[in-house]
mmCIF file of C-alpha atoms in Angstrom:
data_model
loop_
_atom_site.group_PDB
_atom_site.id
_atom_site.type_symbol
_atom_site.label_atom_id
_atom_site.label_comp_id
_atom_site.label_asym_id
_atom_site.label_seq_id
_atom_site.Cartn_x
_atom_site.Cartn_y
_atom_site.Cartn_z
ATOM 1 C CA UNK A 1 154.003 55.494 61.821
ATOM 2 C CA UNK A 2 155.790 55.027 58.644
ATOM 3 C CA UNK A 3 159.548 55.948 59.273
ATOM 4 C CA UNK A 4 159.169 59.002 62.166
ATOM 5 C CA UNK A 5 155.982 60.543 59.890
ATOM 6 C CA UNK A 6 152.444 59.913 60.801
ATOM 7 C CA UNK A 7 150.223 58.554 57.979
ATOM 8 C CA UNK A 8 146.796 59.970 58.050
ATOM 9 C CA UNK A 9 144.760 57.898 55.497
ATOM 10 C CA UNK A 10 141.232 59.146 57.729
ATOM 11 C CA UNK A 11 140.584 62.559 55.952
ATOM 12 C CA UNK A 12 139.590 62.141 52.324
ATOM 13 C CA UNK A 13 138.058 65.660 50.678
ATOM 14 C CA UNK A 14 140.608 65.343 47.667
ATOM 15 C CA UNK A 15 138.314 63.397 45.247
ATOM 16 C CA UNK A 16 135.708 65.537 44.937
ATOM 17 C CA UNK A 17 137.454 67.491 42.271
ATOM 18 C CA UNK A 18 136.881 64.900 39.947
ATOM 19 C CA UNK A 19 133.512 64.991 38.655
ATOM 20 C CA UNK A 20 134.491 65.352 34.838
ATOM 21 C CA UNK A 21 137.531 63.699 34.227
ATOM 22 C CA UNK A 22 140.077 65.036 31.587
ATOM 23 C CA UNK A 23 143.464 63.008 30.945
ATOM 24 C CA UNK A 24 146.656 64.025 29.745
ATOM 25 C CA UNK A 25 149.179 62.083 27.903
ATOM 26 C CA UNK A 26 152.313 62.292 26.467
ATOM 27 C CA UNK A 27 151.187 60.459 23.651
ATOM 28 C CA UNK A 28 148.022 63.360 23.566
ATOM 29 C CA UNK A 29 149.330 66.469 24.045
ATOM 30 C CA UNK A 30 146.190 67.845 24.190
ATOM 31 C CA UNK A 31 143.462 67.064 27.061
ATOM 32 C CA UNK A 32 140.640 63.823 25.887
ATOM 33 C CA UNK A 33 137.902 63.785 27.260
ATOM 34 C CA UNK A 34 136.499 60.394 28.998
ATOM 35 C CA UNK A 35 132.747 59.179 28.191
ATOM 36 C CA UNK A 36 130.860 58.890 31.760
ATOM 37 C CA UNK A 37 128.886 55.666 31.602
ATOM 38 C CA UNK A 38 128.616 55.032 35.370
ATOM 39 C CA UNK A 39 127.751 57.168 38.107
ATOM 40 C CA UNK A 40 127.970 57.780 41.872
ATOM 41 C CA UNK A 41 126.111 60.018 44.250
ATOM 42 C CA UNK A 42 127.510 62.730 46.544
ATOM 43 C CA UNK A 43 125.756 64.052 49.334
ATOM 44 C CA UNK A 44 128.305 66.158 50.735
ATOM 45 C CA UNK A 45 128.208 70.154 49.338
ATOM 46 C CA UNK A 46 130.625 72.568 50.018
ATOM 47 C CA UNK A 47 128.545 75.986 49.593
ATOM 48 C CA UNK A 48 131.440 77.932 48.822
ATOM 49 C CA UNK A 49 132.131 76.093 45.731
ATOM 50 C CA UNK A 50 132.172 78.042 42.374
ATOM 51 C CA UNK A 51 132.378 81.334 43.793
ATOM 52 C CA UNK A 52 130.033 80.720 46.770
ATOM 53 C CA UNK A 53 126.914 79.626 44.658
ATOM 54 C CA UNK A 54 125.584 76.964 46.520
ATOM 55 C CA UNK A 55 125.067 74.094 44.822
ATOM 56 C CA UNK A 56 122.015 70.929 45.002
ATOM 57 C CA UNK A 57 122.992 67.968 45.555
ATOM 58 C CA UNK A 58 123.609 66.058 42.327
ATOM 59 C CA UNK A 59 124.921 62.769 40.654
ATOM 60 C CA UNK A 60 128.129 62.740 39.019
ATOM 61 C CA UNK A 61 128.878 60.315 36.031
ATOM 62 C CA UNK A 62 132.348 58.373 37.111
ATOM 63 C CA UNK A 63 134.263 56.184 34.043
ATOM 64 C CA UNK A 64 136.689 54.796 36.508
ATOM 65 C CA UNK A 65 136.133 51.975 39.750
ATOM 66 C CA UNK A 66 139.097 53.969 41.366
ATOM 67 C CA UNK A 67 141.776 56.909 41.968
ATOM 68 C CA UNK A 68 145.275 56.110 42.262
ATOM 69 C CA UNK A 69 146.530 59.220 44.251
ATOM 70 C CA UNK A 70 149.977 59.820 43.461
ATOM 71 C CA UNK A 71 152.584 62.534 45.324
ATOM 72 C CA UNK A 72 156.426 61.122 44.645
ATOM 73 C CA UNK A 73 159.212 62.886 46.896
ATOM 74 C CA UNK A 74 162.473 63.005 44.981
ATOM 75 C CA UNK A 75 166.213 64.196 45.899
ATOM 76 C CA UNK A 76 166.818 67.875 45.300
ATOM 77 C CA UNK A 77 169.057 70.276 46.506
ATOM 78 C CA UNK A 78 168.546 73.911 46.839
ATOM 79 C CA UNK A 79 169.898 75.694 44.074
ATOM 80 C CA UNK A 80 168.011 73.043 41.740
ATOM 81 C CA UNK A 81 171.197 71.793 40.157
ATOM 82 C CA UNK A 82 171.065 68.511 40.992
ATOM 83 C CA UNK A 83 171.167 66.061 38.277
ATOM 84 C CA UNK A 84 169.768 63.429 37.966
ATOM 85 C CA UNK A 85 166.598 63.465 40.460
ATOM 86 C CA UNK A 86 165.662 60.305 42.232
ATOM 87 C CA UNK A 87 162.121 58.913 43.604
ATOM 88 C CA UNK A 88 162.963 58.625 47.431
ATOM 89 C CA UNK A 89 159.538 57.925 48.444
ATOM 90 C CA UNK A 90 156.410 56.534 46.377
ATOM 91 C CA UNK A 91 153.506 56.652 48.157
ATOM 92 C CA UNK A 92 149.250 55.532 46.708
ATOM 93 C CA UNK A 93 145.895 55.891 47.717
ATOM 94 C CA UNK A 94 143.690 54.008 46.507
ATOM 95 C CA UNK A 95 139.961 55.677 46.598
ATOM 96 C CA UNK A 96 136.943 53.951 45.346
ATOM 97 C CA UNK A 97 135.286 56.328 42.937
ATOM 98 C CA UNK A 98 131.501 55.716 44.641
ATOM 99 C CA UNK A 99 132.204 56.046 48.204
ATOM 100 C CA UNK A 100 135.538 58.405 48.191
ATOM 101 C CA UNK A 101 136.631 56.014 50.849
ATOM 102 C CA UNK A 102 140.538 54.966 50.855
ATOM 103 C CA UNK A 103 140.417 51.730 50.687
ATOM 104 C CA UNK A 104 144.133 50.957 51.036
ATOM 105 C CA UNK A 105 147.216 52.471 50.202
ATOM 106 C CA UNK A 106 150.714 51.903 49.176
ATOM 107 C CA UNK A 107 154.011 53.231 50.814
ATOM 108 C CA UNK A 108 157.460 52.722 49.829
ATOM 109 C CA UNK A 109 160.331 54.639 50.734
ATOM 110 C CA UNK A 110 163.331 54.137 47.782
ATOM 111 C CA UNK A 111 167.168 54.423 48.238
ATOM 112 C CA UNK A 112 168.793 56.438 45.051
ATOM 113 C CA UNK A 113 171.586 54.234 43.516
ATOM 114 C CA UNK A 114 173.480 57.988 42.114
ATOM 115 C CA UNK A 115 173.181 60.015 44.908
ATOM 116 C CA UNK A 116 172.243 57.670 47.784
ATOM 117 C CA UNK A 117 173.293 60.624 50.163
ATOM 118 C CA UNK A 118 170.175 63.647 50.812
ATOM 119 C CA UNK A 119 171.335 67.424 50.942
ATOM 120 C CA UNK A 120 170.618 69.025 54.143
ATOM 121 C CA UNK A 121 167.952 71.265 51.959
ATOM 122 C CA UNK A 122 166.027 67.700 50.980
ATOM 123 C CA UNK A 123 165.889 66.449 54.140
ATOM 124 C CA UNK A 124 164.769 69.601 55.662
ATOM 125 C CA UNK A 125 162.218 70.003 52.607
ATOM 126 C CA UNK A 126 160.302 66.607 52.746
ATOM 127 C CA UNK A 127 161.215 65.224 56.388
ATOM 128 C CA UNK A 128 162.348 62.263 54.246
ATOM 129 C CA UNK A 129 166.005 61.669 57.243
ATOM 130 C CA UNK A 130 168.839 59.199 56.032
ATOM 131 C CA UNK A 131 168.383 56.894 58.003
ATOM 132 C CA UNK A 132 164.966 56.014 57.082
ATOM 133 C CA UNK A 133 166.319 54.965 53.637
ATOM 134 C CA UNK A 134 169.020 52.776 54.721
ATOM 135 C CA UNK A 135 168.225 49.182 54.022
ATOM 136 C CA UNK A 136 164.956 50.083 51.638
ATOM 137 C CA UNK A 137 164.884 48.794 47.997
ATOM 138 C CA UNK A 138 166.214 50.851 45.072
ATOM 139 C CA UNK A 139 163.525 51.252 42.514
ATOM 140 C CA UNK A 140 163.509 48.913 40.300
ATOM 141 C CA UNK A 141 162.203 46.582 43.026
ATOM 142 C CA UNK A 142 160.058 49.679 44.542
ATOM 143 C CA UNK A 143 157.853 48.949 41.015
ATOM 144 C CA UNK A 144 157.778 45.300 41.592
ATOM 145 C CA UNK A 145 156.150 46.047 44.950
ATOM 146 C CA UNK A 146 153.835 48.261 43.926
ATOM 147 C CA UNK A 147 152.610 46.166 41.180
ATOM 148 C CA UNK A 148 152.434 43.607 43.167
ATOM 149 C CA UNK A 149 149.910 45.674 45.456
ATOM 150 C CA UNK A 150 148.125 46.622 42.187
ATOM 151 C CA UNK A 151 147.827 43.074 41.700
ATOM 152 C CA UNK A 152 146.359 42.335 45.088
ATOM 153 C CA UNK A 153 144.149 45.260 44.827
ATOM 154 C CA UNK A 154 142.832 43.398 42.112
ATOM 155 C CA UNK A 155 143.410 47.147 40.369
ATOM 156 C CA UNK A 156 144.881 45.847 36.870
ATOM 157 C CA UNK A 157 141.453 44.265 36.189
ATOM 158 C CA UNK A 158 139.580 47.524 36.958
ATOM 159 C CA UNK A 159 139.239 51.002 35.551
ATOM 160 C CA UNK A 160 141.302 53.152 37.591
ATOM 161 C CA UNK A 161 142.944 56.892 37.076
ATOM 162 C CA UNK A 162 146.518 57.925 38.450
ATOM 163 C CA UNK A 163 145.544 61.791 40.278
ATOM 164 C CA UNK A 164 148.484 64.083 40.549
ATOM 165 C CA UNK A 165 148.369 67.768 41.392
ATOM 166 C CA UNK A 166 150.266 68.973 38.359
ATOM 167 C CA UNK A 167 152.362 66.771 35.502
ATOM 168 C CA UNK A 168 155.858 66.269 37.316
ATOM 169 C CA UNK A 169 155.335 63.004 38.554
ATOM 170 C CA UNK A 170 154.241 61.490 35.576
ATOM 171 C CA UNK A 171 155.395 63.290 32.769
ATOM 172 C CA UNK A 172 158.770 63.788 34.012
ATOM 173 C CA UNK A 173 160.201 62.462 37.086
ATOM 174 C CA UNK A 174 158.304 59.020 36.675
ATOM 175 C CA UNK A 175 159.638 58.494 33.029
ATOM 176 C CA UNK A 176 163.293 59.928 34.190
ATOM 177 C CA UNK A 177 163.259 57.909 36.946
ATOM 178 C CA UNK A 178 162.487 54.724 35.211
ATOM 179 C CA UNK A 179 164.944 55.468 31.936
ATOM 180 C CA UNK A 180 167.900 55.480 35.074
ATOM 181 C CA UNK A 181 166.865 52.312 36.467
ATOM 182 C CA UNK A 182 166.692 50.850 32.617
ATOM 183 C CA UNK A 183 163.322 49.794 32.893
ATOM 184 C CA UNK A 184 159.882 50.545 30.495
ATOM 185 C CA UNK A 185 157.540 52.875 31.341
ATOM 186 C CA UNK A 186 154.293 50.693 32.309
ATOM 187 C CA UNK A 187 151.052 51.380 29.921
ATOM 188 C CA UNK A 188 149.265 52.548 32.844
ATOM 189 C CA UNK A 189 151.446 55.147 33.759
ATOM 190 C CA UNK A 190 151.082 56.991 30.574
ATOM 191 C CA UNK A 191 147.922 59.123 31.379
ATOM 192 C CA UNK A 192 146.342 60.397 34.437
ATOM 193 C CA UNK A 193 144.027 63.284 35.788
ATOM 194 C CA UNK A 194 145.910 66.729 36.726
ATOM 195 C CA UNK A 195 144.051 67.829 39.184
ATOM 196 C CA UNK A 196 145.123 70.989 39.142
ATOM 197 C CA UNK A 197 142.872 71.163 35.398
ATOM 198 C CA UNK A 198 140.203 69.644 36.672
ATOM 199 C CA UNK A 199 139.788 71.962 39.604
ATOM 200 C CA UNK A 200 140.112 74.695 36.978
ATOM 201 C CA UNK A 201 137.265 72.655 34.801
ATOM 202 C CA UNK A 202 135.022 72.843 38.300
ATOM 203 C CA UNK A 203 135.420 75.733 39.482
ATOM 204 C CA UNK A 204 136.585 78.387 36.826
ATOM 205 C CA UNK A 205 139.982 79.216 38.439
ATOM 206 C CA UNK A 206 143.188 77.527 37.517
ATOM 207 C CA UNK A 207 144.665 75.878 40.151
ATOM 208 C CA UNK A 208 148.012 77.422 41.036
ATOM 209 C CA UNK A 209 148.942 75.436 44.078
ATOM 210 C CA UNK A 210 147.565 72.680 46.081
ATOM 211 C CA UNK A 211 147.486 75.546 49.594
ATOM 212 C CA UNK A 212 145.550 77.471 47.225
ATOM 213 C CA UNK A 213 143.089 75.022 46.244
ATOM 214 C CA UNK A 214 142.762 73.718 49.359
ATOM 215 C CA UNK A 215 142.178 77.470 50.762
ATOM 216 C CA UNK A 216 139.240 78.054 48.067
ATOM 217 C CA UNK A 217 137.692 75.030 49.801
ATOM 218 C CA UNK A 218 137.805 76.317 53.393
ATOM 219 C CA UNK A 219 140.193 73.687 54.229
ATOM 220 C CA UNK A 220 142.836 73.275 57.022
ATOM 221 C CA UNK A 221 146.506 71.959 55.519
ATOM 222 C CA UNK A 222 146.854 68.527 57.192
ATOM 223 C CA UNK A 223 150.227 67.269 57.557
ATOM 224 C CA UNK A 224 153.431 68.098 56.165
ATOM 225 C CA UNK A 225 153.698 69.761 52.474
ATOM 226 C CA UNK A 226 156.340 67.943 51.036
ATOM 227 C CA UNK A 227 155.346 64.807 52.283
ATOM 228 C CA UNK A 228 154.091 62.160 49.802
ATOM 229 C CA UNK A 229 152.574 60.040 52.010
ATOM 230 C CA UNK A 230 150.780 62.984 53.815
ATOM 231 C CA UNK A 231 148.640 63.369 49.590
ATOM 232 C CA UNK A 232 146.823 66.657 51.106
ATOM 233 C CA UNK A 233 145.555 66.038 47.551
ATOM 234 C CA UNK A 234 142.892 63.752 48.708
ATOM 235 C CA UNK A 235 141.140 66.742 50.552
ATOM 236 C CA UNK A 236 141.178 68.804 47.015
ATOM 237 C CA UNK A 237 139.735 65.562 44.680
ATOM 238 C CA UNK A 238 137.084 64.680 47.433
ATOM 239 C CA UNK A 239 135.615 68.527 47.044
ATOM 240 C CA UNK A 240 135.888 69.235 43.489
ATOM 241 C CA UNK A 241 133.932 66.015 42.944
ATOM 242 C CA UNK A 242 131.281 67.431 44.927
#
């Protein structure tokens, strides 16, 4: 149990969205596309992929070691006027690339230094409860945890890919987040897969929500939604790889 939420780091379909692998940047506006020099192999088919054409089994090309699965929760209030935003909770997966296993995964709850006290409407949205950020670090020292992780994970020396299901985290909260807390915007965070384009690159359909991706899939919606730690994402990456 991480604060009064189960984690459930056992169900992985998520990655299997990711068999070509498009970045975006804010530096390039416009999607690059990744050579694929290694590969791994997937047994696992969904027959209702691309429109219900089933589909042999296949290798896929990977550039990267790992996924970095990213969902931040942030303060919020109902009528969306509240400004600034702050990260509450920064959860990571990390999933090797080959097996779609996660092999371990970061969690980190974050107390906002502006408005260190949640609206009733955030509290009822994420399940994120006051309590469980009294005493937790603010997030300057969130970051230093985390890359301390990275650094265990041995992850800085590797090829690895941030996954988020759309380009809030990254492209704006993330940056926000860290311009507040007067700190630099690490290289790393600076590109990363949408996986809401690559399901569109896999499958033909854009992805307009993570429910909807996950329905096209034939999946059950595991956990809470606006929980970051819950990363239903994992079940969309795991099939679109496939």
């Amino acid at each position: 149990m991480i604060g009064r939420r189960t984690v459930n780091l056992t169900v992985c379909p998520f990655a299997m969205c990711l068999g070509r692998f498009k970045m975006f940047s804010k530096q390039q506006p416009k999607l690059q596309s990744y050579s694929k020099r290694t590969y791994s192999r997937f047994k696992y088919i969904n027959p209702t992929l691309l429109n219900g054409r089933f589909i042999k089994e296949k290798k896929i090309i990977q550039n990267f070691d790992f996924f970095l699965i990213l969902d931040f929760e942030a303060t919020c209030e109902k009528n969306g006027t509240l400004n600034p935003q702050e990260i509450i909770e920064f959860p990571c997966l990390k999933m090797n690339s080959k097996t779609l296993e996660i092999e371990s995964h970061f969690h980190q709850y974050v107390m906002p230094e502006l408005n260190p006290v949640l609206t009733p409407f955030c509290v009822e949205l994420t399940g994120i409860l006051q309590e469980m950020l009294v005493g937790q670090p603010n997030f300057v020292t969130c970051m230093e945890l985390f890359e301390e992780w990275m650094a265990k994970e041995n992850l800085l020396h590797s090829k690895f890919a941030l996954v988020t299901c759309g380009d809030w985290d990254l492209k704006v909260m993330f940056p926000a987040q860290c311009k507040l807390s007067g700190i630099a915007v690490p290289s790393y965070m600076k590109q990363w897969i949408n996986i809401k384009k690559t399901y569109g690159e896999a499958t033909g359909r854009y992805g307009h929500s993570l429910m909807a991706m996950l329905k096209s899939f034939n999946l059950s919606h595991v956990g809470r939604l606006h929980s970051g730690i819950g990363l239903r994402l994992v079940h969309v990456c795991w099939n679109v790889n496939s």
